[in-house]
């Protein structure tokens, strides 16, 4: 299975075998993490592997998932650093899934103070991972996602490849499955918005932009797989407009 296929068949895995993973597999995952290009240039990040196998390094909080390993990301805090962080971590999520291991993002649980104090930058999120006896895959039709009509407005007819790219984006995991992304689609561009919610506080408002980065990882990977040339931009005219229900994030130019 490759990462593109994993987009359509992955699911969050929350039950793990407390078993070691071979060191060459761990080292391959770390090399992959450290070779990922940033979505936003000029943001420094650091990945840290936390192993609960060799010694219990501690992970705490509600909704904790007990896993043999966690990969934690710390990042410099700059414009769009959460989008960048989500973009990196979702690629790791897909990479780990494609290696036949289970994974689950952790927003509500944190590494202990001792581990956090060893991180170079601000702690962002972690990904729990390991071997699991649960089925790792499901059909994309079984993923609980909002219907297409609730998140995409098609202003023009588009090619099937663009629909496939948008399906990949819609299948992205998000904090509490909130799916904050909204799309306005033309033949040659996709405007991306995030849903406003006055009641979105705490965990969800922090994770919203991370979720947008997770979704962008799926979108960009699918475009690459389908040989659709795209580039990212921000439209000043849309940026300066006020929208009732959504905030503008960016535009994907096609071709
Ligand atoms: C930023 C983020 C934080 C998350 N935090 C948690 C968490 O703390 N505990 C948990 O069990 N699942 C967590 N999840 C997993 C989501 O609940 C899950 O992705 C969503 O319900 C969709 O289900 P699926 O991943 O199986 O498609 C998180 C997901 C994301 C993207």
Short mmCIF file of C-alpha atoms and ligand atoms in Angstrom, two decimals:
data_model
loop_
_atom_site.label_atom_id
_atom_site.label_comp_id
_atom_site.label_asym_id
_atom_site.label_seq_id
_atom_site.Cartn_x
_atom_site.Cartn_y
_atom_site.Cartn_z
CA UNK A 1 0.00 0.00 0.00
CA UNK A 2 1.30 3.48 -0.80
CA UNK A 3 0.42 6.75 0.93
CA UNK A 4 -2.18 7.69 -1.70
CA UNK A 5 -3.99 4.39 -1.17
CA UNK A 6 -3.75 4.90 2.59
CA UNK A 7 -5.74 8.16 2.27
CA UNK A 8 -8.77 6.13 1.18
CA UNK A 9 -8.43 3.17 3.51
CA UNK A 10 -6.93 4.40 6.80
CA UNK A 11 -8.79 4.87 10.06
CA UNK A 12 -7.73 5.92 13.53
CA UNK A 13 -6.39 2.97 15.53
CA UNK A 14 -6.73 3.27 19.29
CA UNK A 15 -5.90 -0.22 20.48
CA UNK A 16 -2.27 -1.31 20.26
CA UNK A 17 -0.17 -4.32 21.10
CA UNK A 18 2.46 -3.25 23.63
CA UNK A 19 5.14 -4.71 21.38
CA UNK A 20 8.46 -3.47 20.05
CA UNK A 21 8.71 -2.45 16.42
CA UNK A 22 11.93 -3.48 14.64
CA UNK A 23 14.52 -0.70 14.85
CA UNK A 24 14.98 -0.46 11.06
CA UNK A 25 11.25 0.31 10.71
CA UNK A 26 11.41 3.00 13.43
CA UNK A 27 14.53 4.48 11.91
CA UNK A 28 12.89 4.51 8.45
CA UNK A 29 9.89 6.41 9.91
CA UNK A 30 12.20 8.93 11.59
CA UNK A 31 14.20 9.42 8.38
CA UNK A 32 10.96 9.98 6.50
CA UNK A 33 9.83 12.55 9.11
CA UNK A 34 13.12 14.41 9.00
CA UNK A 35 13.20 14.55 5.20
CA UNK A 36 9.71 16.09 4.83
CA UNK A 37 9.74 19.52 3.17
CA UNK A 38 7.81 22.28 4.99
CA UNK A 39 4.56 23.55 3.51
CA UNK A 40 5.47 27.00 4.80
CA UNK A 41 9.12 27.93 4.31
CA UNK A 42 11.11 29.24 7.25
CA UNK A 43 9.42 27.35 10.08
CA UNK A 44 11.76 25.12 12.08
CA UNK A 45 10.30 21.94 13.57
CA UNK A 46 11.55 18.95 15.51
CA UNK A 47 10.14 15.42 15.71
CA UNK A 48 10.68 13.43 18.89
CA UNK A 49 10.12 9.71 19.28
CA UNK A 50 8.65 8.75 22.64
CA UNK A 51 8.89 5.08 23.46
CA UNK A 52 6.77 3.49 26.14
CA UNK A 53 8.40 0.17 25.42
CA UNK A 54 11.99 0.67 26.56
CA UNK A 55 10.87 2.85 29.47
CA UNK A 56 7.56 4.47 30.33
CA UNK A 57 8.08 8.07 29.29
CA UNK A 58 4.54 9.09 30.11
CA UNK A 59 1.59 10.43 28.19
CA UNK A 60 -1.28 12.03 30.07
CA UNK A 61 -4.71 13.55 29.60
CA UNK A 62 -8.28 12.74 28.63
CA UNK A 63 -8.81 10.59 25.54
CA UNK A 64 -5.32 9.21 25.98
CA UNK A 65 -4.50 6.30 23.74
CA UNK A 66 -2.08 3.81 25.25
CA UNK A 67 0.46 3.06 22.55
CA UNK A 68 3.97 1.61 22.48
CA UNK A 69 5.28 4.67 20.59
CA UNK A 70 4.40 8.31 20.06
CA UNK A 71 5.87 10.79 17.59
CA UNK A 72 5.66 14.32 18.93
CA UNK A 73 6.11 17.48 16.92
CA UNK A 74 7.39 20.77 18.27
CA UNK A 75 7.47 23.84 16.07
CA UNK A 76 8.50 27.47 15.98
CA UNK A 77 5.40 29.60 16.45
CA UNK A 78 5.06 31.67 13.26
CA UNK A 79 2.23 32.49 10.83
CA UNK A 80 0.51 29.30 9.64
CA UNK A 81 2.70 27.04 11.82
CA UNK A 82 -0.32 24.89 12.73
CA UNK A 83 -1.19 24.34 9.05
CA UNK A 84 2.44 23.40 8.43
CA UNK A 85 2.40 21.04 11.44
CA UNK A 86 -0.80 19.28 10.30
CA UNK A 87 0.62 18.91 6.80
CA UNK A 88 3.76 17.19 8.13
CA UNK A 89 2.02 14.96 10.68
CA UNK A 90 -0.63 13.69 8.26
CA UNK A 91 2.10 12.55 5.86
CA UNK A 92 3.63 10.63 8.75
CA UNK A 93 0.22 9.20 9.62
CA UNK A 94 -0.17 7.94 6.03
CA UNK A 95 3.41 6.69 5.86
CA UNK A 96 3.02 4.71 9.10
CA UNK A 97 -0.32 3.31 7.87
CA UNK A 98 1.26 2.28 4.56
CA UNK A 99 3.86 0.27 6.56
CA UNK A 100 1.11 -1.89 8.10
CA UNK A 101 1.08 -0.14 11.49
CA UNK A 102 -1.81 1.61 13.24
CA UNK A 103 -1.80 5.30 14.20
CA UNK A 104 -3.98 7.91 15.89
CA UNK A 105 -3.52 11.66 16.38
CA UNK A 106 -3.57 12.85 19.96
CA UNK A 107 -4.90 16.34 20.60
CA UNK A 108 -6.19 15.92 24.10
CA UNK A 109 -3.31 13.94 25.58
CA UNK A 110 0.16 15.36 26.18
CA UNK A 111 3.62 14.05 26.91
CA UNK A 112 4.77 14.67 30.48
CA UNK A 113 6.67 17.81 31.54
CA UNK A 114 10.05 16.05 31.50
CA UNK A 115 9.64 14.99 27.86
CA UNK A 116 8.21 18.37 26.82
CA UNK A 117 11.13 20.19 28.38
CA UNK A 118 13.49 18.30 26.04
CA UNK A 119 11.67 19.60 22.94
CA UNK A 120 13.40 22.30 20.94
CA UNK A 121 10.28 24.32 20.10
CA UNK A 122 6.62 24.66 21.18
CA UNK A 123 4.90 21.32 21.57
CA UNK A 124 2.12 20.92 18.95
CA UNK A 125 0.63 17.40 18.69
CA UNK A 126 1.54 13.74 18.78
CA UNK A 127 0.77 10.67 16.77
CA UNK A 128 0.38 7.40 18.70
CA UNK A 129 1.49 4.39 16.68
CA UNK A 130 2.33 0.73 16.84
CA UNK A 131 1.29 -2.78 15.91
CA UNK A 132 -2.36 -3.61 16.36
CA UNK A 133 -4.51 -6.70 16.18
CA UNK A 134 -7.45 -4.56 14.96
CA UNK A 135 -8.10 -4.34 11.22
CA UNK A 136 -6.08 -1.30 10.08
CA UNK A 137 -8.12 -0.52 6.99
CA UNK A 138 -11.71 0.16 5.98
CA UNK A 139 -13.54 1.14 2.83
CA UNK A 140 -13.69 4.91 2.27
CA UNK A 141 -17.49 4.55 2.07
CA UNK A 142 -17.45 3.57 5.77
CA UNK A 143 -15.61 6.73 6.87
CA UNK A 144 -18.01 9.03 8.74
CA UNK A 145 -17.71 12.26 6.78
CA UNK A 146 -20.04 15.15 5.96
CA UNK A 147 -21.78 14.77 2.59
CA UNK A 148 -19.98 16.43 -0.32
CA UNK A 149 -22.77 19.00 -0.76
CA UNK A 150 -22.18 20.31 2.78
CA UNK A 151 -18.52 21.12 2.21
CA UNK A 152 -18.06 21.78 -1.53
CA UNK A 153 -19.70 24.36 -3.79
CA UNK A 154 -19.00 23.65 -7.44
CA UNK A 155 -19.13 26.90 -9.43
CA UNK A 156 -18.18 25.07 -12.67
CA UNK A 157 -18.01 21.46 -13.87
CA UNK A 158 -14.63 19.93 -13.14
CA UNK A 159 -12.59 16.95 -14.38
CA UNK A 160 -12.94 13.60 -12.52
CA UNK A 161 -9.34 13.97 -11.24
CA UNK A 162 -10.29 17.17 -9.41
CA UNK A 163 -13.25 15.37 -7.83
CA UNK A 164 -10.89 12.59 -6.72
CA UNK A 165 -8.50 15.15 -5.19
CA UNK A 166 -11.40 16.74 -3.30
CA UNK A 167 -12.56 13.32 -2.07
CA UNK A 168 -9.04 12.73 -0.72
CA UNK A 169 -9.25 16.10 1.05
CA UNK A 170 -12.68 15.34 2.54
CA UNK A 171 -11.51 11.99 3.91
CA UNK A 172 -8.86 13.64 6.09
CA UNK A 173 -9.06 12.95 9.81
CA UNK A 174 -9.80 15.92 12.07
CA UNK A 175 -10.03 16.66 15.75
CA UNK A 176 -13.33 15.19 17.02
CA UNK A 177 -14.14 14.60 13.35
CA UNK A 178 -15.07 18.29 13.10
CA UNK A 179 -14.13 18.57 9.38
CA UNK A 180 -13.70 22.37 9.43
CA UNK A 181 -12.82 22.63 5.70
CA UNK A 182 -15.05 24.20 3.04
CA UNK A 183 -14.27 24.46 -0.72
CA UNK A 184 -15.43 26.72 -3.54
CA UNK A 185 -14.40 25.05 -6.78
CA UNK A 186 -13.80 26.43 -10.28
CA UNK A 187 -12.15 24.66 -13.24
CA UNK A 188 -8.77 26.29 -12.58
CA UNK A 189 -8.86 27.03 -8.83
CA UNK A 190 -10.11 25.85 -5.47
CA UNK A 191 -10.72 28.43 -2.76
CA UNK A 192 -10.30 26.93 0.68
CA UNK A 193 -12.16 28.20 3.72
CA UNK A 194 -12.49 27.09 7.30
CA UNK A 195 -15.80 27.05 9.09
CA UNK A 196 -16.37 29.82 11.63
CA UNK A 197 -17.88 28.71 14.86
CA UNK A 198 -18.47 31.14 17.67
CA UNK A 199 -18.76 28.23 20.10
CA UNK A 200 -15.47 26.69 19.03
CA UNK A 201 -13.27 27.07 22.05
CA UNK A 202 -10.23 25.46 23.60
CA UNK A 203 -9.04 22.26 22.01
CA UNK A 204 -11.13 22.61 18.85
CA UNK A 205 -10.15 26.18 17.98
CA UNK A 206 -6.45 25.34 18.45
CA UNK A 207 -6.75 22.20 16.38
CA UNK A 208 -8.75 23.79 13.55
CA UNK A 209 -5.76 25.09 11.61
CA UNK A 210 -3.85 21.87 12.32
CA UNK A 211 -6.83 20.00 10.79
CA UNK A 212 -6.60 22.26 7.73
CA UNK A 213 -2.96 21.22 7.31
CA UNK A 214 -3.93 17.55 7.65
CA UNK A 215 -6.50 18.04 4.89
CA UNK A 216 -3.95 19.86 2.68
CA UNK A 217 -1.54 16.92 2.98
CA UNK A 218 -4.23 14.63 1.51
CA UNK A 219 -5.10 17.15 -1.19
CA UNK A 220 -1.50 17.74 -2.30
CA UNK A 221 -0.58 14.04 -2.21
CA UNK A 222 -3.61 13.18 -4.34
CA UNK A 223 -2.75 15.92 -6.85
CA UNK A 224 0.82 14.59 -7.13
CA UNK A 225 -0.38 10.99 -7.56
CA UNK A 226 -2.84 12.03 -10.30
CA UNK A 227 -0.28 14.25 -12.07
CA UNK A 228 -2.38 17.37 -11.58
CA UNK A 229 -0.13 20.45 -11.39
CA UNK A 230 -1.17 22.74 -8.57
CA UNK A 231 0.25 25.65 -6.61
CA UNK A 232 -0.78 27.42 -3.42
CA UNK A 233 -1.55 31.12 -3.21
CA UNK A 234 -3.49 33.61 -1.11
CA UNK A 235 -5.86 35.97 -2.88
CA UNK A 236 -5.67 39.50 -1.41
CA UNK A 237 -9.14 40.36 -2.64
CA UNK A 238 -10.74 37.34 -0.96
CA UNK A 239 -8.59 37.76 2.16
CA UNK A 240 -10.01 41.24 2.67
CA UNK A 241 -13.65 40.16 2.33
CA UNK A 242 -15.75 39.26 5.34
CA UNK A 243 -17.75 36.04 5.17
CA UNK A 244 -20.62 35.20 7.45
CA UNK A 245 -19.90 31.52 8.06
CA UNK A 246 -16.31 30.94 6.95
CA UNK A 247 -12.78 32.33 7.11
CA UNK A 248 -10.64 32.31 3.97
CA UNK A 249 -7.48 30.19 4.21
CA UNK A 250 -5.90 29.93 0.74
CA UNK A 251 -6.42 29.17 -2.94
CA UNK A 252 -5.13 26.20 -4.91
CA UNK A 253 -4.35 27.13 -8.53
CA UNK A 254 -4.76 24.24 -10.96
CA UNK A 255 -2.50 23.86 -14.03
C1 LIG B 1 -5.70 17.12 15.43
C2 LIG B 1 -6.38 15.82 15.82
C3 LIG B 1 -6.47 15.48 17.16
C4 LIG B 1 -7.06 14.27 17.54
N1 LIG B 1 -7.09 13.94 18.86
C5 LIG B 1 -7.58 12.73 19.24
C6 LIG B 1 -7.49 12.33 20.61
O1 LIG B 1 -7.00 13.06 21.48
N2 LIG B 1 -7.97 11.09 20.95
C7 LIG B 1 -8.53 10.27 20.00
O2 LIG B 1 -8.96 9.16 20.36
N3 LIG B 1 -8.64 10.62 18.68
C8 LIG B 1 -8.15 11.84 18.29
N4 LIG B 1 -8.19 12.20 16.94
C9 LIG B 1 -8.77 11.30 15.94
C10 LIG B 1 -10.13 11.79 15.44
O3 LIG B 1 -11.11 11.61 16.43
C11 LIG B 1 -10.47 11.01 14.16
O4 LIG B 1 -9.51 11.31 13.18
C12 LIG B 1 -11.84 11.35 13.59
O5 LIG B 1 -12.86 10.97 14.49
C13 LIG B 1 -12.11 10.65 12.24
O6 LIG B 1 -12.00 9.25 12.35
P1 LIG B 1 -10.93 8.43 11.47
O7 LIG B 1 -9.57 8.99 11.78
O8 LIG B 1 -11.08 7.00 11.92
O9 LIG B 1 -11.26 8.62 10.03
C14 LIG B 1 -7.61 13.41 16.55
C15 LIG B 1 -7.52 13.77 15.19
C16 LIG B 1 -6.88 14.94 14.82
C17 LIG B 1 -6.74 15.26 13.35
#
